[in-house]
mmCIF file of C-alpha atoms in Angstrom:
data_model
loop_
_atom_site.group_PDB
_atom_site.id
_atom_site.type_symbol
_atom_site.label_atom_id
_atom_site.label_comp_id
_atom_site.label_asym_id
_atom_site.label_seq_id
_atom_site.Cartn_x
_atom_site.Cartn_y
_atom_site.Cartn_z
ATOM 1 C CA UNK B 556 86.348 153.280 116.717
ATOM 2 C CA UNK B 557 84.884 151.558 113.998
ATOM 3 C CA UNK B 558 86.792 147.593 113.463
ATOM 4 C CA UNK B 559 86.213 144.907 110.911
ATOM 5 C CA UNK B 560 85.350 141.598 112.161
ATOM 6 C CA UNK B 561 85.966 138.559 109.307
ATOM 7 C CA UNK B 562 82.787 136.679 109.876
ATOM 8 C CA UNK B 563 80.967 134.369 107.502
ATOM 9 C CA UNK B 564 77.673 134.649 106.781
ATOM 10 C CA UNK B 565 75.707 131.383 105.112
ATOM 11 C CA UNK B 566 72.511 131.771 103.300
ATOM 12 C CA UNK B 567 70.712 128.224 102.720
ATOM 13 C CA UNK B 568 68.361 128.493 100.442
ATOM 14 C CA UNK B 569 65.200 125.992 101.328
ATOM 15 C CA UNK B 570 64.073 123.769 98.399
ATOM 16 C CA UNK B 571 60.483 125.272 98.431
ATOM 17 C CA UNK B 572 60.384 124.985 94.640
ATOM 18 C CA UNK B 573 61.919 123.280 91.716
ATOM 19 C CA UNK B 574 62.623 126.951 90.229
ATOM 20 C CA UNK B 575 64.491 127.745 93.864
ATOM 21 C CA UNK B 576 68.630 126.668 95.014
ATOM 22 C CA UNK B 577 71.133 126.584 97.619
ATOM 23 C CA UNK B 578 73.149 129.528 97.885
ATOM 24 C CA UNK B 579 75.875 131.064 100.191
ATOM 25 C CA UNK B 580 77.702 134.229 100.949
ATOM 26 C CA UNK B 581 80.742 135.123 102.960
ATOM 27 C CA UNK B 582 81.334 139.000 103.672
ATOM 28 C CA UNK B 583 82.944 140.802 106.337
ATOM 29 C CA UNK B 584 80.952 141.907 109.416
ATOM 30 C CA UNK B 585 82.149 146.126 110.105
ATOM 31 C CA UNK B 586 81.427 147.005 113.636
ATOM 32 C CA UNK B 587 80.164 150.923 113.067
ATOM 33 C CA UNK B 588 79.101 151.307 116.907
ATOM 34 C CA UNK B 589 79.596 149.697 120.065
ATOM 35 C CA UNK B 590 77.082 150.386 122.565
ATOM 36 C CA UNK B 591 76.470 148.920 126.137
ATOM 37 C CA UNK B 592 73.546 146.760 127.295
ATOM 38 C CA UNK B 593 71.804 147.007 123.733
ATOM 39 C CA UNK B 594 68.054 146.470 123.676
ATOM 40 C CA UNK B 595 66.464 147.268 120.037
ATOM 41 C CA UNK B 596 67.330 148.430 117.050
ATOM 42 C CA UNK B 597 65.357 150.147 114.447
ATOM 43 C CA UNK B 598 65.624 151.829 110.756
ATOM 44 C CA UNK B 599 63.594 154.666 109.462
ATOM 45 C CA UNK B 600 62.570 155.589 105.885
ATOM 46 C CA UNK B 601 65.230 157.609 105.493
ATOM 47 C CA UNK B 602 67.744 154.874 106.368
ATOM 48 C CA UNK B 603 69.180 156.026 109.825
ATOM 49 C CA UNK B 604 69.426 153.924 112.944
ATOM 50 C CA UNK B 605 67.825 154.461 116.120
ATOM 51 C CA UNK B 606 69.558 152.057 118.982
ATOM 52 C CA UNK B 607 68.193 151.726 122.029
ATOM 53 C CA UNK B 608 70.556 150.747 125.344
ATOM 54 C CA UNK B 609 68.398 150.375 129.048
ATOM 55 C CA UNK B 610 68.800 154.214 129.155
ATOM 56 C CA UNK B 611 69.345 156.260 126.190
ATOM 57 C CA UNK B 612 68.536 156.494 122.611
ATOM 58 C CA UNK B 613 71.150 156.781 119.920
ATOM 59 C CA UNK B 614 70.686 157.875 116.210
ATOM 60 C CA UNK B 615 73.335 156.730 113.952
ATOM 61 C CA UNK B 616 73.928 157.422 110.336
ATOM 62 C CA UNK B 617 74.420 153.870 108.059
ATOM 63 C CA UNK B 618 78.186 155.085 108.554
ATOM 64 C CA UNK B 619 77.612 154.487 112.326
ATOM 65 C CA UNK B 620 78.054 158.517 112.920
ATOM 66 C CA UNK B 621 75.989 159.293 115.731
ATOM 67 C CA UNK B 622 74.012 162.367 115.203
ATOM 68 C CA UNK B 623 72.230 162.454 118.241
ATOM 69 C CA UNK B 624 71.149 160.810 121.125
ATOM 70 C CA UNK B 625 69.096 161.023 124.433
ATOM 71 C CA UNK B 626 69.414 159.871 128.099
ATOM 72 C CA UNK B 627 66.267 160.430 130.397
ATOM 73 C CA UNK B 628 67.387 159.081 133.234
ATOM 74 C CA UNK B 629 69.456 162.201 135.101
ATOM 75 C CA UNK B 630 66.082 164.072 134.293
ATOM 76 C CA UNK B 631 63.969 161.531 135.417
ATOM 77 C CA UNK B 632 62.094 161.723 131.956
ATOM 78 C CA UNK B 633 62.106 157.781 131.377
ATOM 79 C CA UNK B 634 63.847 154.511 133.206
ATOM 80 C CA UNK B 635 64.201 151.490 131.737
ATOM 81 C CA UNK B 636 63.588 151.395 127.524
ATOM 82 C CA UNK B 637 63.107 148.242 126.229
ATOM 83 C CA UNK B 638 62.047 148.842 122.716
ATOM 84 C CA UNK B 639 61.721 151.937 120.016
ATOM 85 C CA UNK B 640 59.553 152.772 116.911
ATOM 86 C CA UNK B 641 60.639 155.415 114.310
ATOM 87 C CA UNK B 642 57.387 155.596 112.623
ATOM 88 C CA UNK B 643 57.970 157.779 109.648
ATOM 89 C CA UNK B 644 61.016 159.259 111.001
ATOM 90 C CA UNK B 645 59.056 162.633 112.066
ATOM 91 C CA UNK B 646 57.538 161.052 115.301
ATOM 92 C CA UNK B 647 58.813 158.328 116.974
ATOM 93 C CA UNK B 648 58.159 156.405 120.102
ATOM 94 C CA UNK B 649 60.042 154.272 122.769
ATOM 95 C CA UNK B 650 58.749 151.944 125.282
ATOM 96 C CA UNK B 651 59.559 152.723 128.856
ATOM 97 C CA UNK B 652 58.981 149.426 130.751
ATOM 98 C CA UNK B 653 59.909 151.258 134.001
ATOM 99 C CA UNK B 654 57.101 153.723 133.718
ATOM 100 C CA UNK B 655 55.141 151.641 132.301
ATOM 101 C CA UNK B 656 54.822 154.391 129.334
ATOM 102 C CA UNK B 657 55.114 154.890 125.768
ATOM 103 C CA UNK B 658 57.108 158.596 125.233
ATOM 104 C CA UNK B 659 56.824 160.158 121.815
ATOM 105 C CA UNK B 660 59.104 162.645 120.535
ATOM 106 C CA UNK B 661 59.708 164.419 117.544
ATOM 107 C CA UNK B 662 62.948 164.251 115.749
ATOM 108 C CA UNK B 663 64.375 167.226 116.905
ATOM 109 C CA UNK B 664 64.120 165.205 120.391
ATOM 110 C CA UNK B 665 60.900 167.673 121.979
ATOM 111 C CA UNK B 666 58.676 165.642 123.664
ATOM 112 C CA UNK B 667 55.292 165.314 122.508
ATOM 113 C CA UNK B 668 53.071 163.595 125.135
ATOM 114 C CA UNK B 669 53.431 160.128 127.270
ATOM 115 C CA UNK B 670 51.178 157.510 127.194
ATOM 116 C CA UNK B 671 50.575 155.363 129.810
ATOM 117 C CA UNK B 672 49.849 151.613 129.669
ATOM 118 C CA UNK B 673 46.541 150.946 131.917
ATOM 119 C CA UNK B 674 47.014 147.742 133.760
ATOM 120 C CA UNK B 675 43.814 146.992 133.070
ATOM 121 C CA UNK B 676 42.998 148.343 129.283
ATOM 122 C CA UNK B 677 39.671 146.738 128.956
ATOM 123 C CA UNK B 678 38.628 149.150 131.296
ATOM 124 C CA UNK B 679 39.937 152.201 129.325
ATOM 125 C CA UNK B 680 38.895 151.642 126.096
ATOM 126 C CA UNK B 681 37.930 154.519 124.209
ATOM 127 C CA UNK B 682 39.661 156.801 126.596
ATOM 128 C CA UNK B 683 42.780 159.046 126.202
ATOM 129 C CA UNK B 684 45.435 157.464 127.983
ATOM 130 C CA UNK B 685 47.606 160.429 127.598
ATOM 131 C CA UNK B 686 49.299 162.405 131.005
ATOM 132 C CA UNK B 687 51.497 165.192 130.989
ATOM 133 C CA UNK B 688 55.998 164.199 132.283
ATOM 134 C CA UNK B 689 54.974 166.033 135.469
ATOM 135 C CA UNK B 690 52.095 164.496 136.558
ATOM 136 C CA UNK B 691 51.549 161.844 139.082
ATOM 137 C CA UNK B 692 50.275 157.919 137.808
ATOM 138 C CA UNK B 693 47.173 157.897 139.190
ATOM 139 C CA UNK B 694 46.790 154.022 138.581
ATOM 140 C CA UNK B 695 48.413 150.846 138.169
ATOM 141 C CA UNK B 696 50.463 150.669 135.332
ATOM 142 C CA UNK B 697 51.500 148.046 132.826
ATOM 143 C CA UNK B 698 54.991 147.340 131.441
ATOM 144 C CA UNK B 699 55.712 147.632 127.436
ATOM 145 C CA UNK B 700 58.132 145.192 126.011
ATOM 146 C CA UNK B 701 57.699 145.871 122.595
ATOM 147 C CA UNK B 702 55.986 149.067 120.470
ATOM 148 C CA UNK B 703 55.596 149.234 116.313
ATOM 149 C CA UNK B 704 54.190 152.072 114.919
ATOM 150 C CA UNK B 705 50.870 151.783 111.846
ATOM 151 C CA UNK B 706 51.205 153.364 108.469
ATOM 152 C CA UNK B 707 48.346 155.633 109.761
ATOM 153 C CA UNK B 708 49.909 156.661 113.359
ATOM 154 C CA UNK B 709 48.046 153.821 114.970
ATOM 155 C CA UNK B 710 50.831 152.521 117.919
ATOM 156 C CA UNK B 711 50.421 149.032 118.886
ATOM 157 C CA UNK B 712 52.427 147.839 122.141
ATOM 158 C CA UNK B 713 53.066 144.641 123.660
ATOM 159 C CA UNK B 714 52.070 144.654 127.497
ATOM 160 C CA UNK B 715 53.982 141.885 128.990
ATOM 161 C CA UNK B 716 51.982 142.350 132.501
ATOM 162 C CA UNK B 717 48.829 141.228 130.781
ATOM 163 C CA UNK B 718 49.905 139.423 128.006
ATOM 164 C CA UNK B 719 48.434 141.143 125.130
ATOM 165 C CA UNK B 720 48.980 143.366 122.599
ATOM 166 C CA UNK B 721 47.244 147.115 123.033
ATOM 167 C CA UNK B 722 46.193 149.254 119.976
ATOM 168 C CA UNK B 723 45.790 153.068 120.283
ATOM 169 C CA UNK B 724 43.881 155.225 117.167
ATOM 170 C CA UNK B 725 46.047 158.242 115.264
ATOM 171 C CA UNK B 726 44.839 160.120 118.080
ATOM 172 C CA UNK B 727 46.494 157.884 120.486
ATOM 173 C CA UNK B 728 42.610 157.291 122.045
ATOM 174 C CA UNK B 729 42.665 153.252 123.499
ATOM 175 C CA UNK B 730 40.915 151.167 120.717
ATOM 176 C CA UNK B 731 41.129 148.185 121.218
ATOM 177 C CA UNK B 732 42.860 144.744 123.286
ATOM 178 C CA UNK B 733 44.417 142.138 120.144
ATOM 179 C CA UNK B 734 45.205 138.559 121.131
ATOM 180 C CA UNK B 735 42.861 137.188 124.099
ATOM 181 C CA UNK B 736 45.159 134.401 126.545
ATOM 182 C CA UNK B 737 44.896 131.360 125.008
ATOM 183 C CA UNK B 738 46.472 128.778 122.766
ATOM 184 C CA UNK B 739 44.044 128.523 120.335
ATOM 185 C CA UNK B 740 44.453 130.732 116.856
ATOM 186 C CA UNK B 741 44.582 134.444 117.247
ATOM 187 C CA UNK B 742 45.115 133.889 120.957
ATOM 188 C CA UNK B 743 48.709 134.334 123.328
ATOM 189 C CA UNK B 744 50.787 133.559 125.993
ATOM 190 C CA UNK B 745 53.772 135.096 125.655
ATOM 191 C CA UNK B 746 54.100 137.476 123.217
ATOM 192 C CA UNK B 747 57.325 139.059 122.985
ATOM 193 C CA UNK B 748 57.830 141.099 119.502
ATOM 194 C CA UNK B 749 55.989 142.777 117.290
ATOM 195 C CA UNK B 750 55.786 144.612 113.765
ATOM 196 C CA UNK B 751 53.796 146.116 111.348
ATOM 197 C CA UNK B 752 53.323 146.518 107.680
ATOM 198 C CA UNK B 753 51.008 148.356 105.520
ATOM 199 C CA UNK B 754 47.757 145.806 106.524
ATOM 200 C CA UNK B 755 48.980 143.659 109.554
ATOM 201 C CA UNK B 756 50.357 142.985 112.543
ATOM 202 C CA UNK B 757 52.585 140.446 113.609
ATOM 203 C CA UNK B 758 53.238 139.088 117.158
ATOM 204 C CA UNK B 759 55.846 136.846 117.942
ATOM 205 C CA UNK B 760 54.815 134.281 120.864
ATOM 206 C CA UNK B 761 57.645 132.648 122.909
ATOM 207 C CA UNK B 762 55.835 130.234 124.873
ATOM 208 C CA UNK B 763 53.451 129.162 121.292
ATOM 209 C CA UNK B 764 56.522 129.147 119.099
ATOM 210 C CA UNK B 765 54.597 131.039 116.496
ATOM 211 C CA UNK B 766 53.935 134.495 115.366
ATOM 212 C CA UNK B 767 50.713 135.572 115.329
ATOM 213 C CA UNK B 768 49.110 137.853 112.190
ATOM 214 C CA UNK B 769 46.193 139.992 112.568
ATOM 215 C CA UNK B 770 44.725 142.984 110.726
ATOM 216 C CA UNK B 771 44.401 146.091 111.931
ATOM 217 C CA UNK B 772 41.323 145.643 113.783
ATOM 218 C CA UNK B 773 42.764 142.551 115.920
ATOM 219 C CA UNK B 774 40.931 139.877 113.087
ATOM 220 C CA UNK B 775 43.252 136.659 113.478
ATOM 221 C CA UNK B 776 44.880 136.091 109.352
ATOM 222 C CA UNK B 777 46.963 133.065 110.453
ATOM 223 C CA UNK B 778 50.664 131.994 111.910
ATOM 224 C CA UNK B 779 54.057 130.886 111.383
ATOM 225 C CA UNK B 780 55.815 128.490 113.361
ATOM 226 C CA UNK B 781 58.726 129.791 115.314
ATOM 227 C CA UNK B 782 61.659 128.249 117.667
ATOM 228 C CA UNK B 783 61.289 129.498 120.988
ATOM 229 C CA UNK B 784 64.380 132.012 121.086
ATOM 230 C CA UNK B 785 62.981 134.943 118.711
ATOM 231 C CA UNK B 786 64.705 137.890 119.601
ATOM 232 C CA UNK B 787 62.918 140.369 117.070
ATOM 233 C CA UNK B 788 60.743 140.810 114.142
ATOM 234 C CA UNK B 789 60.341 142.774 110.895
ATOM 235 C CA UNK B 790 58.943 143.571 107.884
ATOM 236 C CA UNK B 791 60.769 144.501 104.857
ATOM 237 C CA UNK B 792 59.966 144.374 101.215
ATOM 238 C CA UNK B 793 57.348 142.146 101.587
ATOM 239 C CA UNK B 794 59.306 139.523 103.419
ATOM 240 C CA UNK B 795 58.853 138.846 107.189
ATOM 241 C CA UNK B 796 62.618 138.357 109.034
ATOM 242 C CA UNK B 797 62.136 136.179 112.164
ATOM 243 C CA UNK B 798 65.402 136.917 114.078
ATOM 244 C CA UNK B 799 67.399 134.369 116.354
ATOM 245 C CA UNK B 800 70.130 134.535 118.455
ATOM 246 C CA UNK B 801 72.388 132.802 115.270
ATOM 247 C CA UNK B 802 70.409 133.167 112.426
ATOM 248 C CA UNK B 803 67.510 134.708 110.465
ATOM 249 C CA UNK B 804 64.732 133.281 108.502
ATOM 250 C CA UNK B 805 63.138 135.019 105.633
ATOM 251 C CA UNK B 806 59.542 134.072 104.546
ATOM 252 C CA UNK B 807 58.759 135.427 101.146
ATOM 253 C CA UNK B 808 55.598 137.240 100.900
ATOM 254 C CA UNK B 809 55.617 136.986 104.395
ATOM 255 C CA UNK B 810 54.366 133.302 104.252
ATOM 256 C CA UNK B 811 56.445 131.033 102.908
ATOM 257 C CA UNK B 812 60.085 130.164 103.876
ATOM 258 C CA UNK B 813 62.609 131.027 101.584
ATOM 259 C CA UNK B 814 65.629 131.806 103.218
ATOM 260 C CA UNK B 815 67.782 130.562 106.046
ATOM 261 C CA UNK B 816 70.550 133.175 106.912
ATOM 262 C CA UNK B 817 73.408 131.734 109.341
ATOM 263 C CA UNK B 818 75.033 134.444 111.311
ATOM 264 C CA UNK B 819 78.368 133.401 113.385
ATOM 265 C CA UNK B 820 79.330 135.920 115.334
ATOM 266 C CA UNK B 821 80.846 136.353 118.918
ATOM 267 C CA UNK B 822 77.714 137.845 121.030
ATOM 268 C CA UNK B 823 73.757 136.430 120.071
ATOM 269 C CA UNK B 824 71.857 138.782 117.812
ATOM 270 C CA UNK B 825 69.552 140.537 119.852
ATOM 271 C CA UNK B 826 68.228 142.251 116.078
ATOM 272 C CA UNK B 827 68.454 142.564 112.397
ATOM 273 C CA UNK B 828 67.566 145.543 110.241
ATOM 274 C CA UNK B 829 68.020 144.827 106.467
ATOM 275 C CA UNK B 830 68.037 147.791 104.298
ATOM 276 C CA UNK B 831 68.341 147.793 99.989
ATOM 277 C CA UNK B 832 71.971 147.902 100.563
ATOM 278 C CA UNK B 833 72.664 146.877 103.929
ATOM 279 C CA UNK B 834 72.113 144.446 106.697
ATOM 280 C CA UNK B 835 72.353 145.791 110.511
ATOM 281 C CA UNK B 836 72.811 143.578 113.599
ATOM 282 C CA UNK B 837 72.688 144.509 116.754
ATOM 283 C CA UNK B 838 74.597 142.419 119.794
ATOM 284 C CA UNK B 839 74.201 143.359 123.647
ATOM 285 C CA UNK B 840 76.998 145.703 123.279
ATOM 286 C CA UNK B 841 77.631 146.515 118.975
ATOM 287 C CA UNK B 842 76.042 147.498 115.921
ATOM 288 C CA UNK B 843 76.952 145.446 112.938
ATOM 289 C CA UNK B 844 77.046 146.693 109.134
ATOM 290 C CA UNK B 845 77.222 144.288 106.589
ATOM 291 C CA UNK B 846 77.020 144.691 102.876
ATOM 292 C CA UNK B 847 74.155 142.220 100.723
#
């Protein structure tokens, strides 16, 4: 049943500019879905919501109407999900941590293949890493945290086991390893998130505080300074959210901080979707619509 929590959320406005104020804004926060054990949330092109719990994937309308959703575990199709990709709404593709997988599907919910995350990629490069639901892992696997799907198909996934971020083609063939361990520039510890836009890719570090941009073929662009508590990452009308466990920061143009949004709320956020109309948060155990 869908509630109405009166929240209050603050927008601080840095001084980057002359040209640039203060502002704030108090609206109500609508719970549209509650959910248990929460793990990622997502929005497609077409505006619906794909939710992710440590079992099953839910679509939702922007209404909070679920249209659909999808537990693997009674038929042993996936175990633990930890993070989920719509793509371009056609395909889309959730991490499996257990199986140390990614599983595409369409959107009428067939499943297309499973790829599986090589514990040792360098290794595999240039190889399909694709296996068929029934067939036995014939290797060590690794364990996806965090997937984000490239304007051409390419997927790029966080393996947590080595510490990197993996990039397969548009014909999910193993291209190439991005971010070598390291503190340096271009280089990771802990990498935790990721996104993508039309050019880049963007890895959020825990242990470096920073998030990490590269291109497409793993070149190092430059960083932005983090706290250590970033719960999730995205991209959306050229403005990189950085989300927290009470608030979200906005860098314009994907650079330069513009925005401080202060989120009070019961639970931490575990994500934040923003939409043209709407902006979606996700708790361990609700999905949050608020109007902007």
């Amino acid at each position: 049943m869908k509630q109405v929590l009166r929240g209050v959320v603050v927008i601080s406005v840095f001084v980057v500019s002359f040209a640039e104020a203060q502002d704030t804004l108090k609206a109500g926060f609508e719970v549209i879905a509650d959910i248990s054990d929460a793990r990622a949330l997502a929005v497609d092109q077409d505006g619906l919501l794909y939710v992710v719990s440590a079992s099953t994937m839910f679509l939702f309308n922007d209404d909070g109407q679920l249209i659909t959703s999808l537990d693997g575990t009674s038929g042993g199709v996936f175990g633990e999900l930890t993070d989920i990709d719509p793509g371009n709404g056609l395909i889309w593709v959730l991490a499996d941590f257990d199986f140390g997988s990614l599983h595409r599907f369409s959107k009428e919910l067939l499943h297309l293949e499973t790829i599986r995350i090589p514990s040792n990629s360098a290794t595999e490069l240039g190889r399909s890493p694709r296996v068929d639901l029934r067939d036995e892992f014939a290797t060590t696997l690794g364990q996806p945290i965090a997937v984000s799907t490239g304007q051409s198909g390419e997927i790029f996934a966080i393996d947590v086991s080595a510490q990197h971020v993996i990039k397969w083609d548009n014909s999910r063939r193993l291209e190439r390893i991005i971010g070598e361990f390291g503190t340096g520039d271009g280089q990771l510890v802990e990498p935790i998130r990721i996104a993508t836009d039309a050019t880049s890719v963007y890895v959020a570090d825990r242990s470096l505080k920073r998030i990490n941009i590269f291109d497409y073929f793993g070149g190092y662009e430059r960083s932005v300074q983090t706290e250590e508590d970033v719960k999730h990452i995205t991209v959306f009308d050229e403005e990189l959210w950085i989300v927290y466990t009470d608030q979200i920061m906005i860098y314009k143009n994907r650079r330069r901080l513009s925005r401080q949004m202060i989120v009070e709320l019961d639970d931490s956020l575990i994500a934040a979707e923003p939409t043209v109309d709407f902006l979606f948060l996700l708790t361990s155990n609700q999905l949050i619509k608020v109007k902007i």
